Amino acid sequence: MRPWPTDRIALGGDYNPEQWPRATWREDMALMREAGVSFVTLGVFSWSWLEPAKGEYDFGWLDEVMGLLHENGIAVDLATATATPPPWLSAAHPEILPVDRDGHTLWPGSRQAWCPSSPVYREHALALTTQLARHYRDHPALALWHVSNEYACHNLPCYCDTCAGAFRRWLRQRYPGLDAVNDAWGTAFWSQRYTDWDQILPPRRTTTFANPTHQLDFARFGSDTLLDFFREEKAVLVEHSPGVPVTTNFMTLTHFRHLDYHDWAPEQDVVSTDHYVIESLEHPRAELAFSADLTRGIAGGAPWMLMEHSTSAVNWQPVNRAKAPGQTIRDSLAHVARGADTIGFFQWRQSRAGSEKFHSALVPHAGRDSARFREVCELGAIAGRLGEVRGSRVEADVAILWDYQAGWAASGPAMPSGDLEYALVGQSIHRLLRGRGITADVVHPSADLTAYRVVVVPTLYLVRDEHAAAIAAAAESGAQVLVTFFSGISDEHDHVRLGGYPGAFRDLLGVRVEEFFPLLPGETVALSEGTGRLWSEDVTPTTAEVLGVYAEGPLAGRPAVTRARAGGGSAWYLSTLPDDQSLDAVLGRIVTAAGVSPAAEVAPGVEAVRRRGEHGSWLFLANDTAQEQTVEVAGHDLVSDRPVGSVVLEPGGVAVVREA
Ligand code: GLA
Ligand code: GLA
C-alpha cells in the first residue's frame, strides 16, 4: 500500500482514463508529474467498464492504469465504482430505479439512478466492491478507498414502494410502537391517525401541506439508509482490504442538505468533501469559507480532504463563469487555511464528450499550453512547499452552531416566513466575523462547547433538551452566547415548546416572546441603530437588559437586541436580522466582551486564518479587495518562498507565512 503523500499538501483529482485512448494515458502521467499531482481518484464511474455483464469482471485496463500511476509515484484513491449502475443492471432490474415525489420513475441515462433502499442494488454493489477489494488490496498504488460518490446528490429522497417498506422498518426501530409514531407526528391533527403500519407511506405529493414530522422523519430515514449502505460497503473493504483507510466524499455546499454529515463523520477514516464556488451568490468566497469551517467542524477539528473543487467554471449553473487568473490557487489555499490537507479537483482532463464537457479541469480543452494548466503547475509547486502545514489545526475561539436536522425542520411546510433560509443568519454572522479576521468553527450543537469564548446559535429552530442545556452551560461557564430569533422553538419531534418563545432559550436569554412579526419581502424596520429585515417579534425582557429597540411600526420601543447575565458569561438575543453594519457592531461588542482578537490586524476584505501545530504556526492571508494590501507579519512566505517582514498582497493575492 502506498502511504498517503505526507511531504506535501496532496494535489490531484478525479481521473477518468476510460474516456481516453491509451496514448493519452502516457501523456497524462507526464503532465501529472509536471503539475505536481500526487494523488488521483480513480474509477468513480467505471462500473460498466469493470463489470460489463453480471459477474464478468474486466480489471485489465484498471490494472494498467494503476500500474502507470504507481510507476509515476502517484497515490490512488480508488473508488468502489458503485455510484452509478451499468445499463445492464437497470435493464434487468428496473425496480432499482428511484421515484420522485410525484411518482415519476427517474430513468437511467444520467447517473446515480438507483433507489437508496434497493436490496438488489446493494447486492450488486457489494459484489463489485468485494471483487475490487480482493483484487487491489495489495496494490502498491492503493492509498485510500473511495466509497460510491457524493451519496444522495441526485437520488434522495426516493418515494418508491421499496422505500415505503424500508421507512416502516426504520420507524419500527425508532419508535416503541405505532402509538408513539402517532404522538411524535401529531396525527391527532387533520385526521391523520394511523392504525396499521402499512398505512404509512413516504411523504408523496399530497393535496396541501404535508405533516412536518412525517417529512422530518423521512429525511432522517433517508440519511440513515444511505449511511447504512456506506457501512456495508465499508465492512466489505475492511474485511477484504484491511488497513487501507476508507472515505466517501461529502458535499458541504450550502445548497446540499440531504445527509446529516454529523452522523456520517464518525464512520470515516478521514473526512473528505467536495465544494464548488457559486459565482452567482452574493458572497461566494464567504460561502466557501463557511463550508470549509463546517467541514472542519464535521471532522471534529481534524484536518480533512478537499476531494473535489474546480480549477475554473462548472457546468451545472445557469451561467458558468471561468475563474479569474490566480483564483484556482486562491480558492485552493482558502480551503487549506481552514483545515484541508489535500487539494483535489474534479477532474484531471476536461472531457470531450458527455454532459461535463464544459466543466473545467486541471488539463483544459486548450491543453498543456494554457494559462490554467500553468496556474495548476504553480499550485503544484506551492502544495509541494506546504507539507509542513499538514496535521496542524485551525485556531478558532468562536463556535457557530449548525444542525442539518434543525435545517430540515426549519424548511418544513407552512412556517411563519418562507423567506427564512436556514443558512442565512449563521452565514451572515460568519461572513462579518471573517471580515474582522476572526475564525469560527461551525459545529453541531452536541460538540464540546467549553473551549469557545463565543457561541453563536443562529436560527436553531429545532433543538434537543440536552443541546439547549449545553448551550446554557457554555454561558454559565463564561462564554458570550448569541442566540438569534427563531431558535429553540421546537423539540426533536418538531413540537412547539409552549409558554412563550424562544422556548428552549427563554430562561437563558431572560426574554419572552408571544408573537412573531416576520417582515415582508423587501420590508425593513428602523432600529435604534440601523435597520432590521426578514423578522421582527414582540420581545418582553424578563431578566435581560435592552441594548437596542425597534424605532417604528407596531413594535416601536420594543427590544430588538438584549443581553442577560448568565453565570460567568452573557446571553445575547437578536430578534431581527440587522443590516450588515449594525449586525457587525453587535458582533464587535460581543467579541470585545469575550476578549477574542483577530488572527492578524488586517484591512476589511483581507482574509486571515491561522493554523497552529506542535512546531509552529502559519498565517494564511488572502486579499479579496481591489487594492494592494499590506499585512505586518514576520516569517517565511511559503507561496513566494521568501522571508518576509510584512506581506504586500496584490488584489486577489495570497500568502502563507510560517510565523517567526
Ligand atoms: C460532483 C461529482 C463529480 C462531478 C462534479 C462536477 O462533485 O462528484 O463527479 O460531477 O460534481 O462539478
Ligand atoms: C450539482 C451537480 C453535481 C455536483 C453538485 C455539487 O448537484 O449536479 O454534479 O457538482 O451540484 O457538487
XYZ file of C-alpha atoms and ligand atoms in Angstrom:
684
model
C 0.000 0.000 0.000
C 1.211 3.472 -0.813
C 1.131 5.807 2.153
C -0.799 8.985 1.543
C 1.663 11.700 0.419
C 2.931 13.397 3.566
C 5.802 15.582 2.445
C 3.382 17.970 0.735
C -0.219 19.032 0.633
C -1.508 16.328 -1.691
C -2.722 17.655 -5.030
C -4.796 15.768 -7.557
C -8.272 14.960 -8.696
C -10.718 12.617 -10.368
C -9.061 10.687 -13.149
C -11.321 9.126 -15.777
C -8.932 7.347 -18.173
C -11.731 5.247 -19.650
C -12.787 8.390 -21.530
C -9.452 8.480 -23.380
C -7.323 6.294 -25.651
C -4.267 4.585 -24.168
C -1.874 7.019 -25.836
C -3.384 9.782 -23.735
C -2.676 7.839 -20.524
C 1.074 8.157 -21.137
C 0.738 11.868 -21.730
C -1.390 12.102 -18.586
C 1.428 10.644 -16.499
C 3.937 13.150 -17.869
C 1.592 16.075 -17.297
C 0.667 14.899 -13.799
C 4.332 14.883 -12.896
C 4.802 18.288 -14.418
C 1.864 19.641 -12.389
C 2.983 18.047 -9.127
C -0.066 15.777 -8.918
C 0.446 13.336 -6.063
C -2.912 11.514 -5.997
C -5.865 10.718 -8.193
C -9.362 9.421 -7.527
C -9.908 6.569 -9.927
C -12.894 4.559 -11.099
C -15.773 6.641 -9.733
C -17.997 5.971 -12.756
C -16.325 2.823 -14.087
C -18.839 0.126 -13.183
C -19.924 -0.603 -16.751
C -16.257 -0.972 -17.709
C -15.263 -3.104 -14.736
C -18.270 -5.439 -14.892
C -19.505 -5.389 -18.492
C -22.007 -8.156 -17.741
C -23.271 -9.561 -14.459
C -20.466 -11.386 -12.677
C -17.980 -10.845 -15.544
C -15.183 -8.662 -14.372
C -12.611 -6.894 -16.515
C -9.948 -5.272 -14.384
C -7.242 -5.423 -17.053
C -7.434 -1.788 -18.083
C -7.578 -0.624 -14.480
C -4.535 -2.770 -13.628
C -2.718 -0.973 -16.407
C -3.688 2.477 -15.145
C -2.889 1.575 -11.528
C 0.498 0.327 -12.701
C 1.231 3.526 -14.589
C 0.245 5.642 -11.617
C 2.424 3.587 -9.324
C 5.423 3.898 -11.646
C 4.907 7.632 -11.574
C 4.691 7.832 -7.800
C 1.040 8.852 -7.720
C -1.174 7.563 -4.901
C -4.627 6.235 -5.741
C -7.883 6.968 -4.006
C -9.684 4.005 -5.546
C -13.436 4.236 -5.938
C -15.689 1.260 -5.383
C -17.305 2.311 -8.682
C -20.749 1.854 -7.175
C -22.007 5.401 -7.714
C -23.828 4.617 -10.936
C -25.140 1.252 -12.154
C -24.389 -0.039 -15.640
C -27.293 -0.157 -18.115
C -27.443 -3.986 -17.951
C -28.317 -3.786 -14.262
C -31.154 -1.277 -14.580
C -32.468 -3.123 -17.634
C -32.585 -6.413 -15.729
C -33.901 -4.811 -12.528
C -35.983 -1.725 -13.239
C -37.144 -1.919 -9.610
C -33.831 -0.325 -8.578
C -34.817 2.965 -10.221
C -35.708 5.832 -7.901
C -39.105 7.508 -7.921
C -39.739 11.188 -7.298
C -42.372 12.829 -5.136
C -44.895 12.845 -7.971
C -44.469 9.136 -8.625
C -42.319 9.563 -11.723
C -39.609 6.993 -12.264
C -36.166 8.525 -12.713
C -34.815 6.583 -15.643
C -31.207 5.714 -16.408
C -29.401 8.000 -18.833
C -27.504 10.270 -16.471
C -26.096 8.947 -13.212
C -26.989 7.731 -9.704
C -30.331 6.352 -10.892
C -30.750 3.900 -8.030
C -33.081 3.674 -5.089
C -31.280 4.134 -1.740
C -33.279 1.288 -0.168
C -32.959 -1.212 -3.002
C -31.639 -4.567 -1.734
C -30.990 -5.588 -5.358
C -28.800 -2.580 -5.944
C -26.921 -3.195 -2.725
C -26.297 -6.812 -3.529
C -24.784 -5.961 -6.906
C -22.773 -3.057 -5.489
C -21.375 -5.174 -2.661
C -20.403 -7.906 -5.124
C -18.375 -5.434 -7.181
C -16.831 -3.905 -4.065
C -15.793 -7.375 -2.893
C -14.078 -8.132 -6.200
C -12.273 -4.791 -6.259
C -11.165 -5.077 -2.646
C -9.768 -8.581 -3.189
C -8.067 -7.629 -6.420
C -6.411 -4.397 -5.312
C -5.860 -4.964 -1.596
C -2.098 -5.328 -2.001
C -1.618 -2.980 -4.904
C 1.277 -0.644 -4.180
C -0.566 2.388 -5.593
C -3.648 1.973 -3.388
C -3.707 4.609 -0.611
C -7.384 5.127 0.131
C -10.804 3.644 -0.674
C -13.452 5.995 -2.020
C -16.889 4.526 -1.437
C -19.549 5.406 -4.012
C -19.577 9.146 -4.774
C -21.477 12.100 -3.374
C -24.180 9.955 -1.807
C -27.665 11.446 -2.285
C -26.594 14.050 -4.819
C -29.421 13.045 -7.154
C -31.335 10.057 -5.731
C -32.657 11.232 -2.371
C -35.439 11.416 -1.374
C -36.844 8.448 -3.235
C -40.572 7.794 -2.784
C -40.853 4.304 -4.287
C -42.587 1.292 -2.747
C -39.268 -0.228 -1.674
C -38.565 2.957 0.278
C -42.071 2.822 1.751
C -41.317 -0.619 3.213
C -37.879 0.397 4.411
C -39.301 3.548 6.000
C -41.785 1.466 8.017
C -38.989 -0.811 9.207
C -36.945 2.242 10.183
C -39.912 3.659 12.129
C -40.447 0.367 13.943
C -36.860 0.565 15.141
C -37.084 4.181 16.151
C -40.394 4.088 17.991
C -41.693 1.604 20.566
C -44.982 1.282 18.672
C -47.468 2.870 16.335
C -48.923 4.999 19.158
C -45.545 6.579 19.622
C -45.386 7.416 15.907
C -48.846 8.939 16.122
C -47.745 11.021 19.108
C -44.498 12.113 17.510
C -46.155 13.073 14.247
C -49.064 14.802 15.945
C -51.558 12.811 13.887
C -54.471 13.977 16.009
C -54.348 16.845 13.545
C -56.339 16.561 10.253
C -57.485 13.003 10.950
C -54.083 11.531 10.204
C -54.069 8.812 12.898
C -52.535 5.516 11.703
C -53.984 2.219 12.909
C -51.695 -0.082 10.961
C -48.035 0.239 9.945
C -48.888 -0.490 6.334
C -50.897 2.717 6.114
C -47.679 4.710 6.414
C -46.265 5.981 3.116
C -43.376 8.191 2.130
C -44.478 11.851 2.148
C -45.512 11.785 -1.500
C -47.127 14.772 -3.177
C -50.430 15.433 -1.498
C -53.228 17.965 -1.675
C -51.715 20.592 0.598
C -49.197 20.925 3.443
C -47.726 17.599 4.444
C -47.252 16.543 8.060
C -43.982 18.234 9.122
C -42.752 15.478 11.455
C -43.570 12.825 8.861
C -41.336 14.769 6.460
C -38.643 15.269 9.101
C -38.544 11.564 9.927
C -38.421 10.741 6.233
C -35.365 12.979 5.856
C -33.740 11.225 8.838
C -34.621 7.873 7.322
C -33.007 8.845 4.002
C -29.735 9.875 5.615
C -29.698 6.770 7.836
C -30.469 4.454 4.924
C -27.567 5.644 2.829
C -25.294 5.659 5.856
C -26.233 2.050 6.428
C -25.324 1.279 2.811
C -21.999 3.082 3.265
C -21.323 0.949 6.364
C -21.986 -2.220 4.396
C -19.586 -1.208 1.643
C -17.020 -0.188 4.206
C -17.347 -3.511 6.016
C -16.533 -5.322 2.760
C -13.442 -3.156 2.304
C -12.301 -3.658 5.878
C -12.744 -7.419 5.530
C -11.038 -7.879 2.177
C -8.592 -4.984 2.184
C -7.696 -4.434 5.841
C -5.533 -1.496 6.839
C -6.464 0.771 3.915
C -8.346 3.882 5.064
C -11.864 4.460 3.777
C -13.770 7.649 2.973
C -16.697 8.894 0.944
C -16.831 12.426 -0.404
C -19.349 14.619 1.396
C -20.987 17.666 -0.177
C -20.620 20.506 2.283
C -22.111 23.059 -0.064
C -24.841 25.340 1.208
C -27.354 24.096 -1.355
C -26.933 20.434 -0.380
C -28.723 19.273 2.780
C -29.874 15.692 2.239
C -27.471 13.960 4.617
C -26.731 14.571 8.270
C -22.942 14.526 7.988
C -22.562 14.753 11.740
C -23.832 11.176 11.830
C -21.668 10.138 8.904
C -18.351 11.602 10.049
C -17.548 9.060 12.806
C -17.667 6.306 10.162
C -14.954 7.925 8.009
C -11.265 7.204 8.431
C -10.765 10.698 7.060
C -13.463 13.245 6.294
C -13.437 14.334 2.664
C -15.686 16.779 0.883
C -16.477 18.489 -2.398
C -17.006 22.193 -2.746
C -17.803 24.397 -5.706
C -17.812 28.172 -5.673
C -21.117 29.503 -6.956
C -20.306 32.814 -8.564
C -23.906 33.966 -8.676
C -24.152 34.062 -4.868
C -23.959 37.460 -3.237
C -20.881 36.411 -1.223
C -19.298 33.428 -2.957
C -15.996 33.471 -1.089
C -17.721 33.817 2.269
C -19.791 30.759 1.357
C -16.586 28.865 0.594
C -15.143 29.862 3.977
C -18.312 28.860 5.809
C -18.460 25.490 4.060
C -14.803 24.816 4.838
C -15.323 25.724 8.504
C -18.371 23.455 8.552
C -16.330 20.619 7.075
C -13.727 21.092 9.801
C -16.497 21.059 12.390
C -17.846 17.836 10.920
C -14.316 16.409 11.078
C -14.123 17.300 14.779
C -11.370 19.859 14.127
C -9.061 17.345 12.456
C -7.517 18.050 9.060
C -9.758 16.977 6.196
C -9.534 16.324 2.492
C -10.859 18.641 -0.167
C -11.718 15.840 -2.570
C -13.136 17.995 -5.351
C -13.377 21.602 -6.358
C -12.883 23.219 -9.733
C -9.948 24.911 -11.388
C -12.424 27.189 -13.136
C -16.033 27.027 -14.405
C -18.512 24.293 -13.505
C -21.126 23.062 -15.985
C -24.207 22.925 -13.776
C -25.033 26.566 -13.100
C -27.338 28.528 -15.418
C -24.303 30.563 -16.472
C -20.881 29.054 -15.806
C -18.195 31.672 -15.459
C -14.485 30.960 -15.620
C -12.370 31.837 -12.597
C -10.130 34.880 -12.744
C -6.399 34.324 -13.150
C -4.970 33.260 -9.798
C -8.300 32.111 -8.424
C -7.516 28.399 -8.723
C -4.657 28.996 -6.301
C -6.577 31.370 -4.079
C -9.605 29.073 -3.687
C -7.369 26.070 -3.047
C -5.450 27.867 -0.316
C -8.683 29.146 1.225
C -9.578 25.506 1.913
C -6.106 24.665 3.203
C -6.281 27.699 5.503
C -9.414 26.216 7.047
C -8.004 22.768 7.626
C -7.796 20.899 4.309
C -4.617 18.835 3.971
C -5.467 17.791 0.423
C -6.334 19.792 -2.681
C -8.488 17.715 -5.018
C -10.282 18.713 -8.187
C -12.927 17.421 -10.476
C -11.331 16.438 -12.870
C -7.875 15.753 -14.272
C -8.561 16.130 -18.010
C -11.542 18.014 -19.376
C -13.915 15.614 -21.151
C -14.521 15.763 -24.902
C -17.966 14.239 -24.656
C -20.720 13.886 -22.123
C -22.605 16.421 -20.036
C -19.481 17.582 -18.212
C -17.514 18.523 -21.323
C -17.764 22.190 -20.346
C -16.685 21.615 -16.738
C -13.165 22.871 -16.124
C -10.299 20.529 -15.292
C -6.598 20.557 -14.477
C -5.860 19.967 -18.162
C -8.356 22.074 -20.120
C -9.541 21.583 -23.709
C -6.810 24.002 -24.737
C -4.247 21.519 -23.413
C -0.910 21.929 -21.710
C -0.210 25.251 -23.386
C -2.772 27.200 -21.387
C -2.830 29.736 -18.590
C -4.975 27.382 -16.487
C -2.530 24.490 -16.703
C 0.353 26.835 -15.915
C -1.550 28.014 -12.831
C -2.145 24.389 -11.846
C 1.615 23.773 -12.102
C 2.243 26.809 -9.924
C -0.257 25.462 -7.396
C 1.559 22.116 -7.507
C 4.805 23.828 -6.604
C 3.133 25.696 -3.724
C 1.488 22.482 -2.478
C 4.952 20.923 -2.502
C 6.192 23.610 -0.105
C 3.160 23.400 2.186
C 3.911 19.934 3.544
C 4.922 21.361 6.918
C 1.372 22.639 7.453
C -0.114 19.123 7.385
C -1.644 17.978 10.633
C -1.803 21.458 12.154
C -5.115 22.757 13.491
C -7.078 25.891 12.756
C -7.350 28.335 15.654
C -10.863 29.476 16.492
C -12.372 30.990 19.630
C -15.866 31.205 18.180
C -18.350 28.412 17.537
C -21.310 28.823 15.205
C -23.845 26.038 15.584
C -25.139 24.107 12.584
C -27.534 21.204 12.678
C -28.792 19.581 9.477
C -31.868 18.291 11.301
C -32.764 21.762 12.567
C -32.405 22.892 8.960
C -34.734 20.138 7.742
C -37.346 21.091 10.301
C -36.974 24.819 9.642
C -37.600 24.284 5.947
C -40.750 22.315 6.665
C -44.152 23.312 5.337
C -46.212 26.321 6.428
C -43.741 28.263 8.545
C -44.106 31.856 9.798
C -41.883 33.052 6.956
C -40.948 31.199 3.812
C -38.100 33.698 3.353
C -36.098 32.462 6.318
C -33.480 30.179 4.788
C -31.762 28.106 7.474
C -28.206 29.031 6.448
C -28.779 32.760 6.082
C -28.294 34.103 9.595
C -25.387 31.825 10.514
C -23.625 32.619 7.267
C -24.178 36.373 7.688
C -22.592 36.259 11.143
C -19.769 34.050 9.896
C -19.101 36.432 6.995
C -18.936 39.501 9.249
C -16.627 37.760 11.723
C -14.425 36.679 8.824
C -14.368 40.323 7.754
C -12.900 41.094 11.181
C -10.190 38.442 10.811
C -11.980 36.197 13.310
C -12.248 32.498 12.511
C -15.203 30.423 13.653
C -15.663 26.681 13.917
C -19.024 25.663 12.517
C -20.066 22.820 14.792
C -23.002 20.634 15.765
C -24.863 21.535 18.976
C -23.535 18.322 20.528
C -19.911 19.473 20.079
C -17.844 20.274 23.150
C -18.547 23.987 23.557
C -16.486 24.532 26.684
C -13.375 25.849 24.951
C -15.139 28.615 22.990
C -15.318 32.217 24.134
C -18.232 32.959 21.850
C -21.031 30.576 20.902
C -23.434 31.674 18.166
C -26.825 29.985 17.925
C -28.360 31.155 14.635
C -31.998 30.228 13.914
C -31.619 26.884 15.671
C -35.322 26.289 15.244
C -35.372 22.683 16.445
C -33.244 21.876 19.462
C -32.998 18.888 21.760
C -33.156 19.493 25.510
C -29.599 18.285 26.075
C -28.233 20.621 23.420
C -30.092 23.596 24.857
C -28.633 22.661 28.254
C -25.103 22.524 26.830
C -25.539 25.961 25.276
C -26.729 27.386 28.606
C -23.811 25.679 30.348
C -21.384 27.377 27.946
C -22.744 30.779 29.021
C -22.653 29.775 32.696
C -19.009 28.896 32.397
C -18.071 32.214 30.844
C -18.874 32.269 27.137
C -20.689 35.071 25.349
C -23.629 33.261 23.784
C -25.531 34.915 20.948
C -28.928 33.429 20.128
C -30.966 34.750 17.221
C -34.711 34.778 16.556
C -36.440 31.525 15.613
C -34.194 29.423 17.832
C -35.295 26.904 20.451
C -38.824 26.877 19.075
C -39.445 23.148 18.743
C -38.262 19.845 20.197
C -36.823 16.836 18.378
C -40.271 15.839 17.100
C -40.837 19.392 15.876
C -43.463 20.048 18.542
C -43.546 23.659 19.647
C -42.232 24.352 23.133
C -45.077 26.074 24.950
C -45.179 29.033 27.298
C -43.637 31.646 25.020
C -40.794 31.748 22.521
C -37.876 31.148 22.237
C -38.941 28.092 24.250
C -35.702 26.287 24.994
C -33.733 29.524 25.476
C -36.291 31.691 27.282
C -34.667 31.371 30.698
C -31.114 31.660 29.444
C -31.924 34.816 27.482
C -34.267 36.359 30.015
C -36.821 37.221 27.350
C -40.277 36.057 26.392
C -41.948 36.402 23.008
C -45.649 35.949 22.408
C -45.893 36.587 18.689
C -43.712 36.720 15.608
C -43.944 39.638 13.178
C -41.947 38.373 10.176
C -41.242 41.135 7.695
C -42.460 41.017 4.119
C -40.048 40.565 1.224
C -38.064 43.782 0.878
C -39.555 45.295 4.025
C -37.208 46.788 6.611
C -37.835 48.208 10.034
C -35.890 51.056 11.634
C -33.966 50.131 14.792
C -32.394 52.432 17.341
C -29.221 51.604 15.393
C -29.647 50.758 11.703
C -32.453 48.649 10.274
C -33.764 45.138 10.627
C -35.056 42.838 7.889
C -36.665 39.437 7.490
C -38.019 39.126 11.003
C -39.268 41.039 13.997
C -41.108 39.984 17.114
C -42.596 41.318 20.267
C -39.972 40.715 22.957
C -40.660 41.172 26.651
C -37.484 41.222 28.729
C -37.804 39.256 31.957
C -34.259 39.439 33.290
C -32.456 40.761 30.175
C -31.273 44.330 29.693
C -32.314 46.047 26.483
C -29.484 47.190 24.200
C -31.442 48.180 21.112
C -35.073 48.699 20.165
C -37.394 48.886 17.171
C -37.773 52.534 16.245
C -41.003 52.393 14.218
C -44.085 50.381 13.437
C -46.216 48.220 15.711
C -43.163 47.219 17.764
C -41.755 50.739 18.257
C -39.889 50.868 21.549
C -39.843 47.085 21.969
C -36.469 45.276 22.309
C -34.514 44.199 19.252
C -31.216 43.401 20.974
C -30.920 42.211 24.573
C -28.338 40.764 26.930
C -28.781 38.749 30.094
C -26.194 37.743 32.650
C -25.617 34.017 32.825
C -23.073 32.849 35.393
C -19.658 33.934 34.176
C -20.870 34.831 30.697
C -23.745 36.514 28.934
C -26.625 35.517 26.717
C -27.381 37.957 23.885
C -30.549 37.882 21.858
C -31.271 39.305 18.412
C -34.936 39.415 17.460
C -34.350 40.626 13.880
C -31.646 40.444 11.242
C -29.900 43.826 11.370
C -28.213 45.269 8.305
C -24.551 44.285 7.985
C -23.183 47.392 9.631
C -25.450 47.162 12.682
C -25.014 43.416 12.988
C -21.275 43.896 12.807
C -21.497 46.462 15.588
C -23.296 43.942 17.812
C -20.700 41.313 16.963
C -17.980 43.824 17.791
C -19.399 44.281 21.293
C -19.659 40.532 21.756
C -16.111 39.699 20.674
C -14.779 42.558 22.792
C -16.674 41.263 25.818
C -15.273 37.804 25.087
C -11.719 39.022 24.573
C -11.489 37.455 21.126
C -8.906 39.011 18.851
C -8.386 38.616 15.097
C -5.776 36.256 13.635
C -3.932 39.384 12.431
C -4.514 43.105 12.060
C -5.909 43.243 8.549
C -7.911 45.708 6.467
C -11.549 44.764 5.842
C -11.648 42.339 2.926
C -8.362 40.656 3.745
C -8.838 37.120 4.975
C -6.577 35.991 7.817
C -6.673 32.486 9.299
C -4.097 30.798 11.497
C -3.192 27.117 11.650
C -1.057 26.001 14.561
C 0.904 22.804 15.013
C 3.344 21.422 17.548
C 6.268 23.147 15.894
C 4.891 26.419 14.709
C 2.087 28.437 13.256
C 1.111 29.562 9.765
C -0.860 32.666 8.899
C -2.942 32.298 5.727
C -3.725 35.613 4.041
C -5.883 36.365 1.001
C -6.690 39.772 -0.406
C -10.297 39.955 -1.559
C -10.183 43.713 -2.125
C -9.433 45.579 -5.344
C -6.450 47.393 -3.784
C -2.983 46.333 -2.777
C -2.867 45.499 0.954
C -0.035 45.216 3.430
C -0.072 42.964 6.486
C 2.596 43.156 9.189
C 3.827 39.648 9.837
C 7.369 38.328 10.054
C 8.433 34.901 8.892
C 8.742 32.941 5.674
C 6.071 33.110 2.973
C 5.633 29.629 1.537
C 3.755 30.933 -1.515
C 6.523 33.223 -2.772
C 9.145 31.149 -0.910
C 10.733 34.258 0.547
C 11.417 35.623 4.027
C 9.053 38.475 4.891
C 8.797 41.232 7.495
C 5.495 42.370 6.130
C 3.447 40.956 3.269
C 2.262 43.022 0.333
C -0.757 41.407 -1.291
C -1.902 42.299 -4.786
C -5.678 42.257 -5.347
C -6.508 38.533 -5.264
C -3.059 37.807 -3.818
C -2.321 35.124 -1.222
C 0.399 34.327 1.276
C 1.067 31.555 3.776
C 3.524 32.826 6.347
C 5.354 30.447 8.671
C 5.487 32.814 11.601
C 8.836 33.695 13.157
C -19.548 16.365 -8.323
C -19.241 14.964 -8.764
C -18.314 14.894 -9.928
C -18.659 15.953 -10.923
C -18.651 17.292 -10.282
C -18.960 18.419 -11.210
O -18.726 16.863 -7.382
O -18.732 14.172 -7.726
O -18.435 13.620 -10.498
O -19.912 15.696 -11.463
O -19.629 17.301 -9.304
O -18.957 19.643 -10.523
C -24.979 19.696 -8.552
C -24.416 18.913 -9.716
C -23.434 17.895 -9.297
C -22.498 18.343 -8.226
C -23.117 19.173 -7.138
C -22.057 19.870 -6.372
O -25.986 18.987 -7.926
O -25.395 18.288 -10.462
O -22.686 17.435 -10.403
O -21.457 19.033 -8.796
O -24.063 20.075 -7.600
O -21.018 19.055 -6.055
